[in-house]
Tab-separated table of C-alpha atoms in Angstrom:
chain	number	residue	atom	x	y	z
A	1251	MET	CA	16.127	-0.897	-15.927
A	1252	ALA	CA	17.205	2.720	-15.503
A	1253	ALA	CA	16.788	4.459	-12.175
A	1254	ARG	CA	13.137	5.123	-11.484
A	1255	LEU	CA	11.532	8.291	-10.294
A	1256	PRO	CA	9.387	7.916	-7.192
A	1257	SER	CA	6.091	6.463	-8.312
A	1258	LEU	CA	4.058	9.152	-6.564
A	1259	MET	CA	4.518	11.655	-9.377
A	1260	LEU	CA	5.997	11.343	-12.832
A	1261	PRO	CA	5.641	14.551	-14.842
A	1262	SER	CA	4.934	14.050	-18.521
A	1263	CYS	CA	5.296	17.232	-20.520
A	1264	TYR	CA	2.755	18.259	-23.104
A	1265	LEU	CA	2.635	21.330	-25.306
A	1266	ASP	CA	-0.122	22.853	-23.216
A	1267	GLY	CA	0.865	21.779	-19.699
A	1268	ALA	CA	1.781	18.661	-17.743
A	1269	LEU	CA	0.190	15.459	-16.514
A	1270	TYR	CA	1.054	13.975	-13.132
A	1271	LEU	CA	0.632	10.233	-12.775
A	1272	GLU	CA	0.143	8.908	-9.304
A	1273	ASP	CA	-0.680	5.214	-9.613
A	1274	ASP	CA	2.128	2.691	-10.088
A	1275	ALA	CA	0.540	0.989	-13.117
A	1276	SER	CA	0.328	4.238	-15.095
A	1277	VAL	CA	3.859	5.242	-14.142
A	1278	GLU	CA	5.157	1.835	-15.235
A	1279	ARG	CA	3.370	2.109	-18.620
A	1280	TYR	CA	5.011	5.494	-19.249
A	1281	HIS	CA	8.409	4.126	-18.210
A	1282	ARG	CA	8.039	1.233	-20.662
A	1283	ALA	CA	6.922	3.538	-23.468
A	1284	PHE	CA	9.878	5.854	-22.862
A	1285	ASP	CA	12.280	2.894	-22.745
A	1286	HIS	CA	10.940	1.687	-26.115
A	1287	LEU	CA	11.353	5.146	-27.643
A	1288	ARG	CA	14.884	5.451	-26.331
A	1289	ALA	CA	15.799	1.975	-27.618
A	1290	SER	CA	14.526	2.770	-31.118
A	1291	ALA	CA	16.095	6.240	-31.340
A	1292	LEU	CA	18.976	6.941	-33.679
A	1293	ALA	CA	22.449	7.529	-32.320
A	1294	SER	CA	23.431	11.198	-31.953
A	1295	ARG	CA	25.550	11.281	-35.128
A	1296	GLN	CA	22.835	9.555	-37.130
A	1297	SER	CA	20.244	12.029	-35.807
A	1298	MET	CA	22.426	14.994	-36.779
A	1299	SER	CA	22.992	13.542	-40.252
A	1300	LEU	CA	19.283	12.965	-40.727
A	1301	VAL	CA	18.373	16.506	-39.650
A	1302	LEU	CA	21.067	17.984	-41.905
A	1303	ARG	CA	19.914	15.912	-44.883
A	1304	LEU	CA	16.267	16.846	-44.340
A	1305	SER	CA	17.217	20.510	-43.955
A	1306	ARG	CA	19.103	20.442	-47.255
A	1307	ASP	CA	16.194	18.674	-48.957
A	1308	LEU	CA	13.802	21.364	-47.711
A	1309	GLU	CA	16.095	24.151	-48.882
A	1310	ARG	CA	16.207	22.610	-52.372
A	1311	GLU	CA	12.426	22.426	-52.499
A	1312	ALA	CA	11.958	26.074	-51.470
């Protein structure tokens, strides 16, 4: 597992502010969720290709 932040506070950013988790169980759930997201993410080159392709598709539709 990646290095953990201290379990006292783990900031989770939201569009309208932040949430601070203080109990270990909640922090662990957020760590697992983030690990799953990171594991399923595309590689950098694949992400750039996808964004470029979608951008071109949108330009054609406009």
